Coordinates of C-alpha atoms and ligand atoms in Angstrom, one line a residue:
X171 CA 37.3 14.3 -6.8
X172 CA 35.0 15.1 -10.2
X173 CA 31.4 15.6 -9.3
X174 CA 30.3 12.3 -11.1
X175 CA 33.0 10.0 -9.4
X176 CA 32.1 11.5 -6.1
X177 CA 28.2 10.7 -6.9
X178 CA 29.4 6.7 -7.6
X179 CA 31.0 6.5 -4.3
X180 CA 27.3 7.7 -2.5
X181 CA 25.7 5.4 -4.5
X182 CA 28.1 2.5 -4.8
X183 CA 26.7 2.3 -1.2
X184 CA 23.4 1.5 -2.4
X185 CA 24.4 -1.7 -4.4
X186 CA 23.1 -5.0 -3.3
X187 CA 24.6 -7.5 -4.9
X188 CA 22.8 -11.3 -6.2
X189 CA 24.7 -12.7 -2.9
X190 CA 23.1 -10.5 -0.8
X191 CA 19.9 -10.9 -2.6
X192 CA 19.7 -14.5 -1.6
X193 CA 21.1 -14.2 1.8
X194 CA 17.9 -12.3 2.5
X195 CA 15.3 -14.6 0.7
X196 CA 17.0 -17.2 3.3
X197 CA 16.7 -14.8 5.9
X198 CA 13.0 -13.3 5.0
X199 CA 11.6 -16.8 4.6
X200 CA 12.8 -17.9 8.2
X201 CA 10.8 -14.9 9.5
X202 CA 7.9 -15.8 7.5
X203 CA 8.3 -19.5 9.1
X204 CA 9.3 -17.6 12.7
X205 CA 5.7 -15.3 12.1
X206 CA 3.5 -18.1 11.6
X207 CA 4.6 -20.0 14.5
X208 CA 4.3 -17.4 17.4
X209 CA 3.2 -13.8 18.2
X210 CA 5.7 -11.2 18.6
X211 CA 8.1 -11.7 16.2
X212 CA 9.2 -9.3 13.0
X213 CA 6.7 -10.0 10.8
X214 CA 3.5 -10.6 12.2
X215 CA 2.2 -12.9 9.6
X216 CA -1.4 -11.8 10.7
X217 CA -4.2 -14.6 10.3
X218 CA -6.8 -12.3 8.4
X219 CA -9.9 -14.6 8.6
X220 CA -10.3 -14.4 4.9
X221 CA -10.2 -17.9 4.1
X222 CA -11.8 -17.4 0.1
X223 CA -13.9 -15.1 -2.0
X224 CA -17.4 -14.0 -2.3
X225 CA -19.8 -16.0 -4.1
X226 CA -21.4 -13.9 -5.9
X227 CA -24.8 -14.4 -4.5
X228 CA -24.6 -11.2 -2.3
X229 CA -26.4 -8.2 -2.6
X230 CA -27.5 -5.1 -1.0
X231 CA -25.7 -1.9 -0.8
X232 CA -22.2 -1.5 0.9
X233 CA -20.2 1.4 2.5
X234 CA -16.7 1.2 2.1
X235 CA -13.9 3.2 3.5
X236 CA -9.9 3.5 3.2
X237 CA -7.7 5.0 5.3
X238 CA -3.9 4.8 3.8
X239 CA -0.9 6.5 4.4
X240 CA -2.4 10.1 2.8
X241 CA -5.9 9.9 2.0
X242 CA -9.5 8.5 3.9
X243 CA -11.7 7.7 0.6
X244 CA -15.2 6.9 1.2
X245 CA -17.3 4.6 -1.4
X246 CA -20.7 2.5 -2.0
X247 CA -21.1 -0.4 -3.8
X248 CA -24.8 -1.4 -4.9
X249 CA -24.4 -4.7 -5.3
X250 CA -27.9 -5.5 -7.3
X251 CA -27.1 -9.3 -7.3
X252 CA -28.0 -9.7 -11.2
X253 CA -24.7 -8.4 -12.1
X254 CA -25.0 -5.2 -12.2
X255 CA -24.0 -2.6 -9.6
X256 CA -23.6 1.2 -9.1
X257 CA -20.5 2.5 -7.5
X258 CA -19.7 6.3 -6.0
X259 CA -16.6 7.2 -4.4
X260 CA -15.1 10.5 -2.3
X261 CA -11.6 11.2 -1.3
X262 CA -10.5 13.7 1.2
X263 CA -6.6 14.3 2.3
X264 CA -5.9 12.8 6.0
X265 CA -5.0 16.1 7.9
X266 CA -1.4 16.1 9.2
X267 CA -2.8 17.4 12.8
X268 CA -4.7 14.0 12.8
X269 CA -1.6 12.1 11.9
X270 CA -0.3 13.0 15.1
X271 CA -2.5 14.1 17.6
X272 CA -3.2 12.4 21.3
X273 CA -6.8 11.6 21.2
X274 CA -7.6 8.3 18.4
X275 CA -11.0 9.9 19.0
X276 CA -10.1 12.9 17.0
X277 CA -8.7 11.3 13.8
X278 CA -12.1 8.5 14.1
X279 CA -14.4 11.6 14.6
X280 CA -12.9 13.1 11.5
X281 CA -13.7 9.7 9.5
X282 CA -17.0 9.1 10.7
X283 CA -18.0 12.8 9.6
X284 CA -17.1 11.7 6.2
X285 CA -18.6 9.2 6.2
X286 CA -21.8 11.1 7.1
X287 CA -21.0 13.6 4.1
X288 CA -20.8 10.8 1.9
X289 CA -24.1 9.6 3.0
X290 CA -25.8 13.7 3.3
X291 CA -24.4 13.8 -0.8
X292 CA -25.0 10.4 -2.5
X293 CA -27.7 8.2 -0.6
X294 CA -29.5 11.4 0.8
X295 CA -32.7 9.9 0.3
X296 CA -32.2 6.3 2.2
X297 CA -30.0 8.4 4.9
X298 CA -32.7 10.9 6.0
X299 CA -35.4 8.1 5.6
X300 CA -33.5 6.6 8.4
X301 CA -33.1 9.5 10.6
X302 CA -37.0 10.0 10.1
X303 CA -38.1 6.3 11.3
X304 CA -34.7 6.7 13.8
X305 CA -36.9 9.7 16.0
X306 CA -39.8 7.6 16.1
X307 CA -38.8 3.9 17.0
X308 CA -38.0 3.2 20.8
X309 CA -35.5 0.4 20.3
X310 CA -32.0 1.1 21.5
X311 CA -29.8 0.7 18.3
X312 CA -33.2 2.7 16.5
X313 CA -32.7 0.8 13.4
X314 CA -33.7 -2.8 12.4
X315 CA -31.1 -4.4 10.6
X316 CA -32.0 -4.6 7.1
X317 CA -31.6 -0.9 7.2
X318 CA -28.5 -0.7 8.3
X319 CA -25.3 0.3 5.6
X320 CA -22.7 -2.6 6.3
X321 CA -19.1 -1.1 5.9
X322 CA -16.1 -2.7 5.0
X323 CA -13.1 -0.7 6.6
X324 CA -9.8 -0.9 4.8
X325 CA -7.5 -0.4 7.3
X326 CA -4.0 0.2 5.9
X327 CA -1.6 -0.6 9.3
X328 CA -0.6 -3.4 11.1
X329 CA -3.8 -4.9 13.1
X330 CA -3.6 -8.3 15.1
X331 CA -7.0 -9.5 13.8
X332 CA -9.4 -11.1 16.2
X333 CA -12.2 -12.0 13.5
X334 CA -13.0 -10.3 10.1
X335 CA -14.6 -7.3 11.7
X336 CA -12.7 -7.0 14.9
X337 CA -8.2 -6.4 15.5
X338 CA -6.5 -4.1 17.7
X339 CA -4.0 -2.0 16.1
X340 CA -0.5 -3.0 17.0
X341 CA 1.2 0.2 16.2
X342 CA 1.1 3.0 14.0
X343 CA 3.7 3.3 10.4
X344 CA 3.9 5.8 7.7
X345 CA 4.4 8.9 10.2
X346 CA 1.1 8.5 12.3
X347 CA 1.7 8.7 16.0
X348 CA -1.1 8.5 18.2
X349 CA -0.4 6.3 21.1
X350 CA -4.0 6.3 22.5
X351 CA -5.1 4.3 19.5
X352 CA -2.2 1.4 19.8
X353 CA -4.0 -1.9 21.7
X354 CA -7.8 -0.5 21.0
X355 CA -9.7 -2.4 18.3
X356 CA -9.8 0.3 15.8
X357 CA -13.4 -1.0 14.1
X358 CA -14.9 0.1 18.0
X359 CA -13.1 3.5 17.4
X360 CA -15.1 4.1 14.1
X361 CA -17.9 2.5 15.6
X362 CA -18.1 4.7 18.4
X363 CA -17.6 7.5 16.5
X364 CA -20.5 6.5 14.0
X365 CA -23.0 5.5 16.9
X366 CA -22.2 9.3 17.9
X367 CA -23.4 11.1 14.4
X368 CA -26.4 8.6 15.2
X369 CA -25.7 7.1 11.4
X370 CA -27.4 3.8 10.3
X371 CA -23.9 2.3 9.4
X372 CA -22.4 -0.7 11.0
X373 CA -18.3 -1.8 10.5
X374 CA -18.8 -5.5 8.8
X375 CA -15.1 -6.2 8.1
X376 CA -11.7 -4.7 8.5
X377 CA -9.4 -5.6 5.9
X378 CA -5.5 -4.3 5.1
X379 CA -4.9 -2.9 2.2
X380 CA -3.1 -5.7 0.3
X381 CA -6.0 -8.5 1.1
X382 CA -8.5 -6.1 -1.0
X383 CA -5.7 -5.6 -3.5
X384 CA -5.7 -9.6 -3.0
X385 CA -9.2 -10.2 -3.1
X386 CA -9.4 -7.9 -5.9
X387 CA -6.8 -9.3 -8.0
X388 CA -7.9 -13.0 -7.6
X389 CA -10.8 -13.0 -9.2
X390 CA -8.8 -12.3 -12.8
X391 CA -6.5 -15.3 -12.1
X392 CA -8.6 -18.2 -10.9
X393 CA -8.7 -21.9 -10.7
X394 CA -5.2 -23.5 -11.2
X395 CA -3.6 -19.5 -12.0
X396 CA -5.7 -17.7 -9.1
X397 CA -3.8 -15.0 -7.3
X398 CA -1.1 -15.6 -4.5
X399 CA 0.1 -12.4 -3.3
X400 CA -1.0 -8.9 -3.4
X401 CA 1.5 -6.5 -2.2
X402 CA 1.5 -2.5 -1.7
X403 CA 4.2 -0.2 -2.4
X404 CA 3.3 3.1 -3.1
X405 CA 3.9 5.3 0.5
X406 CA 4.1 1.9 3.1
X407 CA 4.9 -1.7 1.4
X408 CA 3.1 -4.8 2.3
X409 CA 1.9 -7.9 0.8
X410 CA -0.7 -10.7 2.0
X411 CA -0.6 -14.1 0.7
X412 CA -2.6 -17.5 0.5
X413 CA -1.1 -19.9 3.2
X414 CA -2.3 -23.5 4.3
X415 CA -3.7 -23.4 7.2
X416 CA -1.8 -26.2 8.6
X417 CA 1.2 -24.3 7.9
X418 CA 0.0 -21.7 10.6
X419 CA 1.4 -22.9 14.0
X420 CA 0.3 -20.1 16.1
X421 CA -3.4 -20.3 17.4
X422 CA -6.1 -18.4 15.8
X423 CA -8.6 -17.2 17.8
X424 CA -12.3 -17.4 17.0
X425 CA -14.1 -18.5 14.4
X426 CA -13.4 -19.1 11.0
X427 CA -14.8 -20.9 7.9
X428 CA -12.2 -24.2 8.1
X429 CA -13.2 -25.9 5.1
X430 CA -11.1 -24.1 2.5
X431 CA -8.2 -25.2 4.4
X432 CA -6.6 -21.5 3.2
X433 CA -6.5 -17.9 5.0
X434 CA -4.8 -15.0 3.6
X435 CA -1.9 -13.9 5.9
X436 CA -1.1 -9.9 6.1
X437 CA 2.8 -10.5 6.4
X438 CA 3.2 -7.2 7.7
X439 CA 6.7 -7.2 6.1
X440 CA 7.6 -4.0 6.5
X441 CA 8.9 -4.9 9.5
X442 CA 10.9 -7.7 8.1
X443 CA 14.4 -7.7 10.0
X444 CA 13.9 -5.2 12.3
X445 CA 16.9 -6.7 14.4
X446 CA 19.0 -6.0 11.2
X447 CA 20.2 -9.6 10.6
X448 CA 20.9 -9.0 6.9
X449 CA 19.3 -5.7 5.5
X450 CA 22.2 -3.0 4.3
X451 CA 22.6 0.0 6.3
X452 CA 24.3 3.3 5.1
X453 CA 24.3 6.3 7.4
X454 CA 21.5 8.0 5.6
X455 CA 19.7 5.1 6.5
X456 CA 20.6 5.3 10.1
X457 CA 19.7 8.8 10.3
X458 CA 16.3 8.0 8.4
X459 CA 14.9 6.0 10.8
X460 CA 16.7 7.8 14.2
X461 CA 14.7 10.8 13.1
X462 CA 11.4 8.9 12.5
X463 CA 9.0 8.5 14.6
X464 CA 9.0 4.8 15.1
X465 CA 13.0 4.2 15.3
X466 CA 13.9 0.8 15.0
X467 CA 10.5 -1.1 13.5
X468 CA 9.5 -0.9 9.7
X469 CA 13.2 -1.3 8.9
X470 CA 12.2 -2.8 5.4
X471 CA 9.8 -0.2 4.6
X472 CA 11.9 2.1 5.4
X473 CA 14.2 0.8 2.4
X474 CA 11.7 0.5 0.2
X475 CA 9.0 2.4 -0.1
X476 CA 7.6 6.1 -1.5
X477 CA 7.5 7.7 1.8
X478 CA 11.3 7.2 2.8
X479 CA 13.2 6.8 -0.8
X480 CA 13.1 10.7 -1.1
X481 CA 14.1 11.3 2.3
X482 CA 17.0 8.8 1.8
X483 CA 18.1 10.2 -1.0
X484 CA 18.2 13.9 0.6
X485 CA 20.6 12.4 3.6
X486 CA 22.8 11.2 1.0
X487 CA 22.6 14.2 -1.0
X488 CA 22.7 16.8 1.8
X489 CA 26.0 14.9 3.4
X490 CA 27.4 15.5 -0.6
X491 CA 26.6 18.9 -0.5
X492 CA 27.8 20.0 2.8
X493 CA 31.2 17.8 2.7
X494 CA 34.0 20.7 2.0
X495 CA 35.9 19.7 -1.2
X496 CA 32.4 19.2 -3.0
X497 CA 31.2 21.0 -5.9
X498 CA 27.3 19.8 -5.7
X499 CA 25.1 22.2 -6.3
X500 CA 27.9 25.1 -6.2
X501 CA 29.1 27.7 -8.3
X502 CA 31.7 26.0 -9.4
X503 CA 30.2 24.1 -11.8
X504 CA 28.9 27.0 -13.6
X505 CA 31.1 27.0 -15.7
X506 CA 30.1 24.3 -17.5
X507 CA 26.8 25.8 -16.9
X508 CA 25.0 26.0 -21.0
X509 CA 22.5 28.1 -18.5
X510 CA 25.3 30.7 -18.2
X511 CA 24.1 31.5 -14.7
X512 CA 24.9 31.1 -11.4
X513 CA 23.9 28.1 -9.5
X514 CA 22.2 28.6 -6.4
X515 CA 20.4 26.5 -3.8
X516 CA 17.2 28.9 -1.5
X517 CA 17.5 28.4 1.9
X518 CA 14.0 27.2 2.1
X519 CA 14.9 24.5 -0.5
X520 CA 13.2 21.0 0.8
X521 CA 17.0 19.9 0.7
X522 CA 17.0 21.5 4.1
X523 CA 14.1 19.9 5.5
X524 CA 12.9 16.6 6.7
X525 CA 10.7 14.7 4.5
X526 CA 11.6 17.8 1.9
X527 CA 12.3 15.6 -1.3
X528 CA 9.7 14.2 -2.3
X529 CA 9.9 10.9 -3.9
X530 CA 8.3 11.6 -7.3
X531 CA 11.6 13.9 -8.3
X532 CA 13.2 10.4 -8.4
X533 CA 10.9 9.1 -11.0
X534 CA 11.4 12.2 -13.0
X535 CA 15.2 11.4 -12.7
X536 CA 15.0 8.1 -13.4
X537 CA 13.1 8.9 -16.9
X538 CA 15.3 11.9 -17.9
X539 CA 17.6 10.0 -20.2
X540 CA 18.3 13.0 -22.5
X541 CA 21.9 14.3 -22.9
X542 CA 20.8 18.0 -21.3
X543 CA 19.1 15.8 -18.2
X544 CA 16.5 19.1 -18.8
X545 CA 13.6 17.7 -17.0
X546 CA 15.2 17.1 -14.2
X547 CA 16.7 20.1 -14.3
X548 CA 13.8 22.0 -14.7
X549 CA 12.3 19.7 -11.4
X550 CA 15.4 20.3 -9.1
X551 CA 14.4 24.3 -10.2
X552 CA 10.3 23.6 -9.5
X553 CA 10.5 21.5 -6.6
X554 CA 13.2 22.1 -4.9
X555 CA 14.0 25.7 -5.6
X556 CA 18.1 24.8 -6.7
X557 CA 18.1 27.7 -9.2
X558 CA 20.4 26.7 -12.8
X559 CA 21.6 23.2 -11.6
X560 CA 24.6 22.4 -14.4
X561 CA 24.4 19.0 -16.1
X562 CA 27.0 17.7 -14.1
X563 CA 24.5 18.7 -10.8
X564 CA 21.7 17.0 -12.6
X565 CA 23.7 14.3 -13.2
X566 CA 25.3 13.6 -9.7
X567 CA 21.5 13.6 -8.2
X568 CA 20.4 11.2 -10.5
X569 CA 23.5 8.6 -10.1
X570 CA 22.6 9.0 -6.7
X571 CA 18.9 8.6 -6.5
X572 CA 19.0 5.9 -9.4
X573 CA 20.4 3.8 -6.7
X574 CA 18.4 4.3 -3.6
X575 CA 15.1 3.3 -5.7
X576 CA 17.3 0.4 -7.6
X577 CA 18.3 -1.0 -3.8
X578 CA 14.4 -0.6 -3.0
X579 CA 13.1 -2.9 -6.3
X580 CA 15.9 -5.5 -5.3
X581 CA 14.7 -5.6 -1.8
X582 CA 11.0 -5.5 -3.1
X583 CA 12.0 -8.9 -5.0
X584 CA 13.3 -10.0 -2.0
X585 CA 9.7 -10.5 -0.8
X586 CA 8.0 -11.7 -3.9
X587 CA 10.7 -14.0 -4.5
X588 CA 10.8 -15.4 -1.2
X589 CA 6.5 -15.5 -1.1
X590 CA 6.5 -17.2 -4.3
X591 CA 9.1 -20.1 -2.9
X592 CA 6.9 -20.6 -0.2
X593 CA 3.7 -20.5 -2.5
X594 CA 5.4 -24.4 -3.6
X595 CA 4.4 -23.3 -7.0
X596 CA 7.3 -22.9 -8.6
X597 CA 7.8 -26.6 -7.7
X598 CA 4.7 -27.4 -9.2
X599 CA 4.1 -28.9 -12.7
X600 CA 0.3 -27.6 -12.6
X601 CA 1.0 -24.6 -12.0
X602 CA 1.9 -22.4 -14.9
X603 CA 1.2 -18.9 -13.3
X604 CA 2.4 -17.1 -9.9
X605 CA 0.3 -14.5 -10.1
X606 CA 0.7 -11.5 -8.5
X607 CA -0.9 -8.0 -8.1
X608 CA 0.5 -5.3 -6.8
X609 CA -0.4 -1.3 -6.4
X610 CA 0.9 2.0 -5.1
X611 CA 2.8 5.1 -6.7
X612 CA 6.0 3.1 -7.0
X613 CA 4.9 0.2 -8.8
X614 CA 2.7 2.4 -11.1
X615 CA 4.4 6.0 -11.8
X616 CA 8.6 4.5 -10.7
X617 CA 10.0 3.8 -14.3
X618 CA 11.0 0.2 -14.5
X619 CA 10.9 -0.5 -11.1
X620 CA 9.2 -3.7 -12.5
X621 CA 11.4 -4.8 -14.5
X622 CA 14.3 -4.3 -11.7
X623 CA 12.4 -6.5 -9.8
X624 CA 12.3 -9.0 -12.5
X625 CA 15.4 -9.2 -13.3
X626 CA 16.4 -10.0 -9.3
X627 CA 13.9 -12.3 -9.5
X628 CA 16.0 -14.4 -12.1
X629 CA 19.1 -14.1 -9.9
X630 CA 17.5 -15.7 -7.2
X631 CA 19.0 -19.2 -6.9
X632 CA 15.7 -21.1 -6.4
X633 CA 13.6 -18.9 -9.2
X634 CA 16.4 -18.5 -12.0
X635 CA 15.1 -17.6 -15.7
X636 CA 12.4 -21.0 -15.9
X637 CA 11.2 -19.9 -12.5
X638 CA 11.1 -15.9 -13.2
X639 CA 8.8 -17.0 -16.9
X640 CA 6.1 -18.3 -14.3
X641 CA 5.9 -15.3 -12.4
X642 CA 3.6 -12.2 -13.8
X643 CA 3.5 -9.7 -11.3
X644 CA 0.0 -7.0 -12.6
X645 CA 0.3 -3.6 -12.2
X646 CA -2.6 -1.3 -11.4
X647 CA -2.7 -0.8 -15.1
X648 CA -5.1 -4.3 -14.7
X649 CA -7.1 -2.5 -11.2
X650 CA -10.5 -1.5 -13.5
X651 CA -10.1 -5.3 -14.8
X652 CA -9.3 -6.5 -11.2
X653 CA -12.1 -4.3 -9.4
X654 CA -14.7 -5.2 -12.3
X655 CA -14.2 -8.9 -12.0
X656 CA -14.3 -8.7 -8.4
X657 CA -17.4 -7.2 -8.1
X658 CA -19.0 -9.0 -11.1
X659 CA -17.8 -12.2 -8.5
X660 CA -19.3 -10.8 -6.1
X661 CA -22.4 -9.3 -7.9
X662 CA -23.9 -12.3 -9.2
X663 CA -23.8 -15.8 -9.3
X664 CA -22.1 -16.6 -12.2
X665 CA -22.5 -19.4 -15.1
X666 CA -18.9 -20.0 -15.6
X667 CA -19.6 -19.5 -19.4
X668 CA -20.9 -15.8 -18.8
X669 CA -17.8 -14.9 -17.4
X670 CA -15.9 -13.2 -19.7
X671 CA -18.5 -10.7 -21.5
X672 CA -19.6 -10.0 -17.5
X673 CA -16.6 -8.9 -16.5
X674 CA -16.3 -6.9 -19.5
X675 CA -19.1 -5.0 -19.0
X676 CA -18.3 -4.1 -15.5
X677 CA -14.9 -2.6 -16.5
X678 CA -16.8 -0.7 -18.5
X679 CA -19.0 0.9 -16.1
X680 CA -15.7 1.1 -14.0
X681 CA -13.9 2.8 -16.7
X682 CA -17.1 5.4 -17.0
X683 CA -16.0 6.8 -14.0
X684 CA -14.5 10.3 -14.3
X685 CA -10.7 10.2 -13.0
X686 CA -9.3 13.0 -10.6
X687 CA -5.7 11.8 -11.0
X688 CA -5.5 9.3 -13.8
X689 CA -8.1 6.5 -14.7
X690 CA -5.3 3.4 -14.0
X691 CA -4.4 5.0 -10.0
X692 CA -8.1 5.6 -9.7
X693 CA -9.6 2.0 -10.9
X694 CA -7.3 0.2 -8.5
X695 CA -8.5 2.5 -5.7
X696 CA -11.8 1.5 -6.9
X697 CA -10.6 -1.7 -7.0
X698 CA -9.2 -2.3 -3.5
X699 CA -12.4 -0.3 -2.0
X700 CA -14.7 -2.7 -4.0
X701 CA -13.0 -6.1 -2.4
X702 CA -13.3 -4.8 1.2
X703 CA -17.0 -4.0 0.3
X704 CA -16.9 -7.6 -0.9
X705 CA -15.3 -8.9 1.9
X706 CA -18.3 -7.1 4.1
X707 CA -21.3 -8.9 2.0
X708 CA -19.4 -12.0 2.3
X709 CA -19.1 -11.6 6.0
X710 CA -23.1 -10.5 6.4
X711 CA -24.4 -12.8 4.1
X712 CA -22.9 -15.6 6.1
X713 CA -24.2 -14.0 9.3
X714 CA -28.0 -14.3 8.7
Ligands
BGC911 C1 1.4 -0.9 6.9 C2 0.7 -2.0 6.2 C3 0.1 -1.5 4.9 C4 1.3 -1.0 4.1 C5 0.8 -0.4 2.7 C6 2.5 -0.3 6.0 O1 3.1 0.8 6.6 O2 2.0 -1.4 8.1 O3 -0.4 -2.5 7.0 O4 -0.4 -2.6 4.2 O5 1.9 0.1 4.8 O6 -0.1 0.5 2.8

């Protein structure tokens, strides 16, 4: 069979067609029904005990800290209440031995000494202040309240929340494994580990990552237009959404402010259809998830987002390879070669090796529209060491990996689709915007993984074209905007009229800040970070 017809079988397993498409918005919106009536099904459909945002009349300075699928980032938020603020922010990679290790301890310790860093480089001053008055007072916690850093903790894995600064971790995604963690409320375990560097920091609110992308992204969109979803996919996807409280059958423990009626859900839908009621299975993605370490849970994730789209795509390109009458990635081909020499593939290619292709080669082949395909060409060469690929090679890899990441943006639209049907909006005359905001690698550096979402959105029965016109789904491109209005909400208390030129400014001061990896990536950061600090002054300022 020629190369390229041999590459449309692989990925004519990847299709997913507009009947399958609504079979699963059926199917994903029973689940969200099935989550929000009891505990222990697919989704979670987590109660987060955010039931609205800040006012704006907080102030004070907050820690905030992420830990996501790769990095911990550590940031503080002066929030000077006259709508202004000053914002600093570190990032350190997660190491892999603390991904999976046995003691939770040990990854906590890790995060609580950056924390102290943090403090030891940017708030020296207040931090060994502190430690000063710490040696000489005889109270047990050694600190009176007021000089205590409240931290919000974004916590990107699935927590069952008790209230906002208190869940136990239900289990570990994204490749961490450390049992000793699952069950134990993970604000103790950074606590703990805090209390033990004897730091004047105390865990305010935990928060997932798509409630600060939620928080974050509301404040642009208020009133009739606010924000209803804000979903994650860069190397896990997510997404947490504004539900009536009456809709939420299951109890919720604790206590929560009722009179808003509202609470933002974590839906936890990476897990959506574990059982595998609907979602299409090839034998790469089979083998995917029996060679994970969490076989049979995030089942959806595992279709969707960054971390497993390049591993997928290396199954289905490895089984291509190795199958006896194909010419992938062989001699063969040379011949047709413009590079005139031989075609070779190192043994220590990432082809080889689990996790090995990494999921931004797809992006690069999903741009490459050229005739010679000679950026992806040149990547196959850089990344994974497959010396003078021929067009044809080139051309094979990207039929098949178009397809894997097309099947991810139709299943993504599953979600968004399904969430905005439940919204009622689409239903409603009032509303003329779903608005939703979204982050991560996919969604930002994918090419037109957007508008493949988009355009399954219109062939959803219940959306169609008028419904698809009301949805605007914001990009990180919008995070400095999002993060800025945020904290201007949050900042001061705001004259309606002032808005606009406040929010302004605060991007600006947002925008000031020097990027390591591009200013649109590093705003949203900023601007996730900046809602869990929110979230925090929201939660202490109600407290006293
Ligand atoms: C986690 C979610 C998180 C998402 C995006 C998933 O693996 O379970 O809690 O929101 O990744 O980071």
């Amino acid at each position: 069979m020629a190369l390229a017809d041999e590459a449309k079988r692989v990925a004519a397993q990847f299709d997913f067609t507009d009947a399958e498409l609504n079979a699963h918005v059926q199917e994903f919106l029973k689940q969200m029904g099935e989550g929000l009536e009891k505990d222990g099904t697919s989704m979670s459909q987590i109660p987060t005990y955010v039931t609205g945002v800040p006012n704006g009349t907080e102030k004070g300075l907050y820690l905030a800290v992420d830990l996501g699928g790769t990095n911990f980032r550590v940031c503080s938020v002066t929030l000077n209440g006259d709508t202004t603020f000053n914002l600093t922010y570190n990032k350190v990679a997660i190491p892999k031995e603390l991904m999976v290790t046995d003691k939770a301890s040990k990854l906590f310790a890790f995060l609580a000494l950056q924390i102290e860093n943090f403090l030891k480089e940017h708030h020296a001053e207040h931090f060994e202040s502190h430690r000063r008055r710490r040696a000489t007072i005889s109270t047990a916690s050694g600190y009176k309240e007021d000089e205590v850093f409240h931290l919000g903790f974004t916590f990107s894995f699935p927590v069952q929340q008790r209230a906002i600064n208190k869940g136990n971790l239900m289990r570990w995604t994204k490749g961490f494994d450390i049992d000793d963690a699952v069950g134990k409320d993970v604000c103790a375990l950074l606590q703990t580990e805090i209390d033990k560097l004897k730091l004047p920091v105390k865990v305010a609110a935990l928060v997932n990552d798509t409630v600060g992308t939620l928080m974050a992204r509301s404040y642009t969109s208020t009133g009739a237009n606010r924000s209803t979803l804000g979903a994650i996919f860069g190397t896990g996807t997510n997404g947490a959404y504004i539900e009536k409280t009456s809709n939420i059958k299951k109890k919720i423990e604790g206590e929560y402010d009722e009179s808003t009626g509202e609470m933002v859900i974590n839906t936890e839908w990476g897990s959506f259809d574990n059982q595998l009621n609907v979602l299409p299975t090839t034998p790469w993605d089979k083998k995917l998830d029996t060679q994970s370490v969490n076989p049979g849970f995030q089942m959806f994730e595992k279709r969707i987002s960054g971390m497993f789209l390049g591993e997928i795509t290396r199954l289905a390109i490895l089984d291509m390879m190795q199958s006896k009458d194909s010419t992938l990635f062989s001699d063969d081909n040379s011949s047709h070669n413009d590079w005139t020499t031989t075609t070779t593939v190192a043994g220590q290619s990432g082809l080889y090796k689990q996790w090995g292709l990494d999921t931004a080669i797809m992006s690069v082949a999903a741009a490459d529209n050229t005739p010679e395909l000679s950026s992806l060409r040149q990547e196959l060469e850089k990344d994974l060491n497959i010396y003078t690929p021929s067009l044809e090679d080139a051309h094979a890899f990207k039929i098949v990996a178009d397809a894997v990441a097309r099947r991810a943006a139709r299943l993504s639209a599953v979600a968004i689709g399904a969430i905005a049907i439940q919204s009622g909006l689409l239903k409603d005359p009032e509303a003329e915007v779903i608005d939703i905001g979204v982050d991560g690698s996919l969604v930002e550096h994918y090419p037109f993984f957007r508008d493949m979402i988009y355009e399954a959105l219109r062939a959803i029965d219940e959306i169609g074209i008028q419904g698809v016109n009301k949805i605007r789904i914001g990009v990180a491109k919008d995070g400095s905007g999002v993060g800025a209005a945020l904290i201007a909400l949050v900042a001061a208390k705001m004259d309606k009229s002032d808005d606009v030129p406040l929010a302004t400014e605060v991007k600006r001061e947002l925008d000031s800040i020097p990027a390591e990896t591009g200013l649109s990536n590093m705003a949203m950061t900023v601007g996730g970070l900046v809602g869990v600090a929110a979230v925090a002054a929201l939660w202490w300022s109600r407290q006293r």
